[in-house]
PDB file of N, CA and C in Angstrom:
ATOM      1  N   UNK A   1      -1.339  14.590 -20.333  1.00  0.00           N
ATOM      2  CA  UNK A   1      -1.506  13.174 -20.005  1.00  0.00           C
ATOM      3  C   UNK A   1      -2.406  13.012 -18.779  1.00  0.00           C
ATOM      4  N   UNK A   2      -2.099  13.734 -17.734  1.00  0.00           N
ATOM      5  CA  UNK A   2      -2.917  13.644 -16.524  1.00  0.00           C
ATOM      6  C   UNK A   2      -4.348  14.081 -16.807  1.00  0.00           C
ATOM      7  N   UNK A   3      -4.461  15.111 -17.629  1.00  0.00           N
ATOM      8  CA  UNK A   3      -5.796  15.628 -17.940  1.00  0.00           C
ATOM      9  C   UNK A   3      -6.617  14.563 -18.669  1.00  0.00           C
ATOM     10  N   UNK A   4      -5.977  13.854 -19.601  1.00  0.00           N
ATOM     11  CA  UNK A   4      -6.669  12.809 -20.347  1.00  0.00           C
ATOM     12  C   UNK A   4      -7.087  11.666 -19.423  1.00  0.00           C
ATOM     13  N   UNK A   5      -6.206  11.262 -18.521  1.00  0.00           N
ATOM     14  CA  UNK A   5      -6.535  10.190 -17.583  1.00  0.00           C
ATOM     15  C   UNK A   5      -7.706  10.597 -16.695  1.00  0.00           C
ATOM     16  N   UNK A   6      -7.723  11.854 -16.271  1.00  0.00           N
ATOM     17  CA  UNK A   6      -8.812  12.327 -15.423  1.00  0.00           C
ATOM     18  C   UNK A   6     -10.130  12.296 -16.190  1.00  0.00           C
ATOM     19  N   UNK A   7     -10.097  12.721 -17.455  1.00  0.00           N
ATOM     20  CA  UNK A   7     -11.307  12.712 -18.276  1.00  0.00           C
ATOM     21  C   UNK A   7     -11.819  11.287 -18.447  1.00  0.00           C
ATOM     22  N   UNK A   8     -10.904  10.336 -18.677  1.00  0.00           N
ATOM     23  CA  UNK A   8     -11.308   8.938 -18.819  1.00  0.00           C
ATOM     24  C   UNK A   8     -11.916   8.417 -17.521  1.00  0.00           C
ATOM     25  N   UNK A   9     -11.312   8.773 -16.400  1.00  0.00           N
ATOM     26  CA  UNK A   9     -11.828   8.331 -15.107  1.00  0.00           C
ATOM     27  C   UNK A   9     -13.232   8.849 -14.864  1.00  0.00           C
ATOM     28  N   UNK A  10     -13.453  10.122 -15.213  1.00  0.00           N
ATOM     29  CA  UNK A  10     -14.788  10.706 -15.048  1.00  0.00           C
ATOM     30  C   UNK A  10     -15.779   9.991 -15.963  1.00  0.00           C
ATOM     31  N   UNK A  11     -15.355   9.700 -17.186  1.00  0.00           N
ATOM     32  CA  UNK A  11     -16.229   8.998 -18.127  1.00  0.00           C
ATOM     33  C   UNK A  11     -16.634   7.632 -17.603  1.00  0.00           C
ATOM     34  N   UNK A  12     -15.661   6.888 -17.060  1.00  0.00           N
ATOM     35  CA  UNK A  12     -15.976   5.566 -16.511  1.00  0.00           C
ATOM     36  C   UNK A  12     -16.894   5.688 -15.300  1.00  0.00           C
ATOM     37  N   UNK A  13     -16.675   6.695 -14.466  1.00  0.00           N
ATOM     38  CA  UNK A  13     -17.505   6.889 -13.278  1.00  0.00           C
ATOM     39  C   UNK A  13     -18.943   7.185 -13.687  1.00  0.00           C
ATOM     40  N   UNK A  14     -19.111   8.022 -14.708  1.00  0.00           N
ATOM     41  CA  UNK A  14     -20.459   8.348 -15.176  1.00  0.00           C
ATOM     42  C   UNK A  14     -21.128   7.114 -15.772  1.00  0.00           C
ATOM     43  N   UNK A  15     -20.376   6.339 -16.545  1.00  0.00           N
ATOM     44  CA  UNK A  15     -20.928   5.124 -17.144  1.00  0.00           C
ATOM     45  C   UNK A  15     -21.370   4.154 -16.051  1.00  0.00           C
ATOM     46  N   UNK A  16     -20.552   3.992 -15.015  1.00  0.00           N
ATOM     47  CA  UNK A  16     -20.906   3.105 -13.902  1.00  0.00           C
ATOM     48  C   UNK A  16     -22.164   3.593 -13.206  1.00  0.00           C
ATOM     49  N   UNK A  17     -22.282   4.912 -13.025  1.00  0.00           N
ATOM     50  CA  UNK A  17     -23.453   5.468 -12.352  1.00  0.00           C
ATOM     51  C   UNK A  17     -24.710   5.187 -13.160  1.00  0.00           C
ATOM     52  N   UNK A  18     -24.629   5.325 -14.476  1.00  0.00           N
ATOM     53  CA  UNK A  18     -25.790   5.064 -15.336  1.00  0.00           C
ATOM     54  C   UNK A  18     -26.177   3.594 -15.278  1.00  0.00           C
ATOM     55  N   UNK A  19     -25.178   2.708 -15.365  1.00  0.00           N
ATOM     56  CA  UNK A  19     -25.452   1.265 -15.319  1.00  0.00           C
ATOM     57  C   UNK A  19     -26.068   0.890 -13.974  1.00  0.00           C
ATOM     58  N   UNK A  20     -25.518   1.417 -12.894  1.00  0.00           N
ATOM     59  CA  UNK A  20     -26.048   1.110 -11.564  1.00  0.00           C
ATOM     60  C   UNK A  20     -27.474   1.618 -11.432  1.00  0.00           C
ATOM     61  N   UNK A  21     -27.765   2.801 -11.992  1.00  0.00           N
ATOM     62  CA  UNK A  21     -29.111   3.350 -11.918  1.00  0.00           C
ATOM     63  C   UNK A  21     -30.090   2.451 -12.663  1.00  0.00           C
ATOM     64  N   UNK A  22     -29.685   1.950 -13.836  1.00  0.00           N
ATOM     65  CA  UNK A  22     -30.552   1.065 -14.619  1.00  0.00           C
ATOM     66  C   UNK A  22     -30.737  -0.268 -13.902  1.00  0.00           C
ATOM     67  N   UNK A  23     -29.633  -0.828 -13.382  1.00  0.00           N
ATOM     68  CA  UNK A  23     -29.685  -2.141 -12.732  1.00  0.00           C
ATOM     69  C   UNK A  23     -30.461  -2.103 -11.422  1.00  0.00           C
ATOM     70  N   UNK A  24     -30.155  -1.098 -10.577  1.00  0.00           N
ATOM     71  CA  UNK A  24     -30.649  -1.122  -9.203  1.00  0.00           C
ATOM     72  C   UNK A  24     -31.789  -0.146  -8.953  1.00  0.00           C
ATOM     73  N   UNK A  25     -31.951   0.849  -9.823  1.00  0.00           N
ATOM     74  CA  UNK A  25     -33.002   1.841  -9.617  1.00  0.00           C
ATOM     75  C   UNK A  25     -34.379   1.186  -9.542  1.00  0.00           C
ATOM     76  N   UNK A  26     -34.642   0.230 -10.442  1.00  0.00           N
ATOM     77  CA  UNK A  26     -35.946  -0.425 -10.479  1.00  0.00           C
ATOM     78  C   UNK A  26     -36.160  -1.259  -9.222  1.00  0.00           C
ATOM     79  N   UNK A  27     -35.113  -1.955  -8.777  1.00  0.00           N
ATOM     80  CA  UNK A  27     -35.224  -2.795  -7.581  1.00  0.00           C
ATOM     81  C   UNK A  27     -35.454  -1.941  -6.343  1.00  0.00           C
ATOM     82  N   UNK A  28     -34.781  -0.790  -6.274  1.00  0.00           N
ATOM     83  CA  UNK A  28     -34.975   0.109  -5.135  1.00  0.00           C
ATOM     84  C   UNK A  28     -36.422   0.610  -5.136  1.00  0.00           C
ATOM     85  N   UNK A  29     -36.944   0.926  -6.318  1.00  0.00           N
ATOM     86  CA  UNK A  29     -38.324   1.402  -6.419  1.00  0.00           C
ATOM     87  C   UNK A  29     -39.292   0.298  -5.987  1.00  0.00           C
ATOM     88  N   UNK A  30     -39.045  -0.930  -6.432  1.00  0.00           N
ATOM     89  CA  UNK A  30     -39.901  -2.049  -6.035  1.00  0.00           C
ATOM     90  C   UNK A  30     -39.884  -2.236  -4.525  1.00  0.00           C
ATOM     91  N   UNK A  31     -38.697  -2.168  -3.924  1.00  0.00           N
ATOM     92  CA  UNK A  31     -38.589  -2.321  -2.477  1.00  0.00           C
ATOM     93  C   UNK A  31     -39.385  -1.223  -1.783  1.00  0.00           C
ATOM     94  N   UNK A  32     -39.315  -0.009  -2.310  1.00  0.00           N
ATOM     95  CA  UNK A  32     -40.062   1.106  -1.730  1.00  0.00           C
ATOM     96  C   UNK A  32     -41.565   0.875  -1.846  1.00  0.00           C
ATOM     97  N   UNK A  33     -42.012   0.341  -2.974  1.00  0.00           N
ATOM     98  CA  UNK A  33     -43.436   0.079  -3.159  1.00  0.00           C
ATOM     99  C   UNK A  33     -43.912  -1.002  -2.196  1.00  0.00           C
ATOM    100  N   UNK A  34     -43.095  -2.051  -2.027  1.00  0.00           N
ATOM    101  CA  UNK A  34     -43.447  -3.125  -1.095  1.00  0.00           C
ATOM    102  C   UNK A  34     -43.521  -2.568   0.321  1.00  0.00           C
ATOM    103  N   UNK A  35     -42.555  -1.720   0.669  1.00  0.00           N
ATOM    104  CA  UNK A  35     -42.523  -1.128   2.004  1.00  0.00           C
ATOM    105  C   UNK A  35     -43.782  -0.277   2.215  1.00  0.00           C
ATOM    106  N   UNK A  36     -44.177   0.476   1.179  1.00  0.00           N
ATOM    107  CA  UNK A  36     -45.367   1.308   1.296  1.00  0.00           C
ATOM    108  C   UNK A  36     -46.622   0.442   1.416  1.00  0.00           C
ATOM    109  N   UNK A  37     -46.648  -0.687   0.712  1.00  0.00           N
ATOM    110  CA  UNK A  37     -47.804  -1.575   0.770  1.00  0.00           C
ATOM    111  C   UNK A  37     -47.955  -2.167   2.168  1.00  0.00           C
ATOM    112  N   UNK A  38     -46.831  -2.446   2.841  1.00  0.00           N
ATOM    113  CA  UNK A  38     -46.883  -2.997   4.195  1.00  0.00           C
ATOM    114  C   UNK A  38     -47.546  -2.006   5.150  1.00  0.00           C
ATOM    115  N   UNK A  39     -47.286  -0.731   4.931  1.00  0.00           N
ATOM    116  CA  UNK A  39     -47.904   0.279   5.794  1.00  0.00           C
ATOM    117  C   UNK A  39     -49.298   0.572   5.264  1.00  0.00           C
TER     118      UNK A  39
END
């Protein structure tokens, strides 16, 4: 039971990481490009 709960928790954590990367990765890159353009 504990093993299954741990596996589910890891699965949700990985899913969240992927979603966050898709959502925010592009914005972070844009911010970096703007910052580079300022310099």
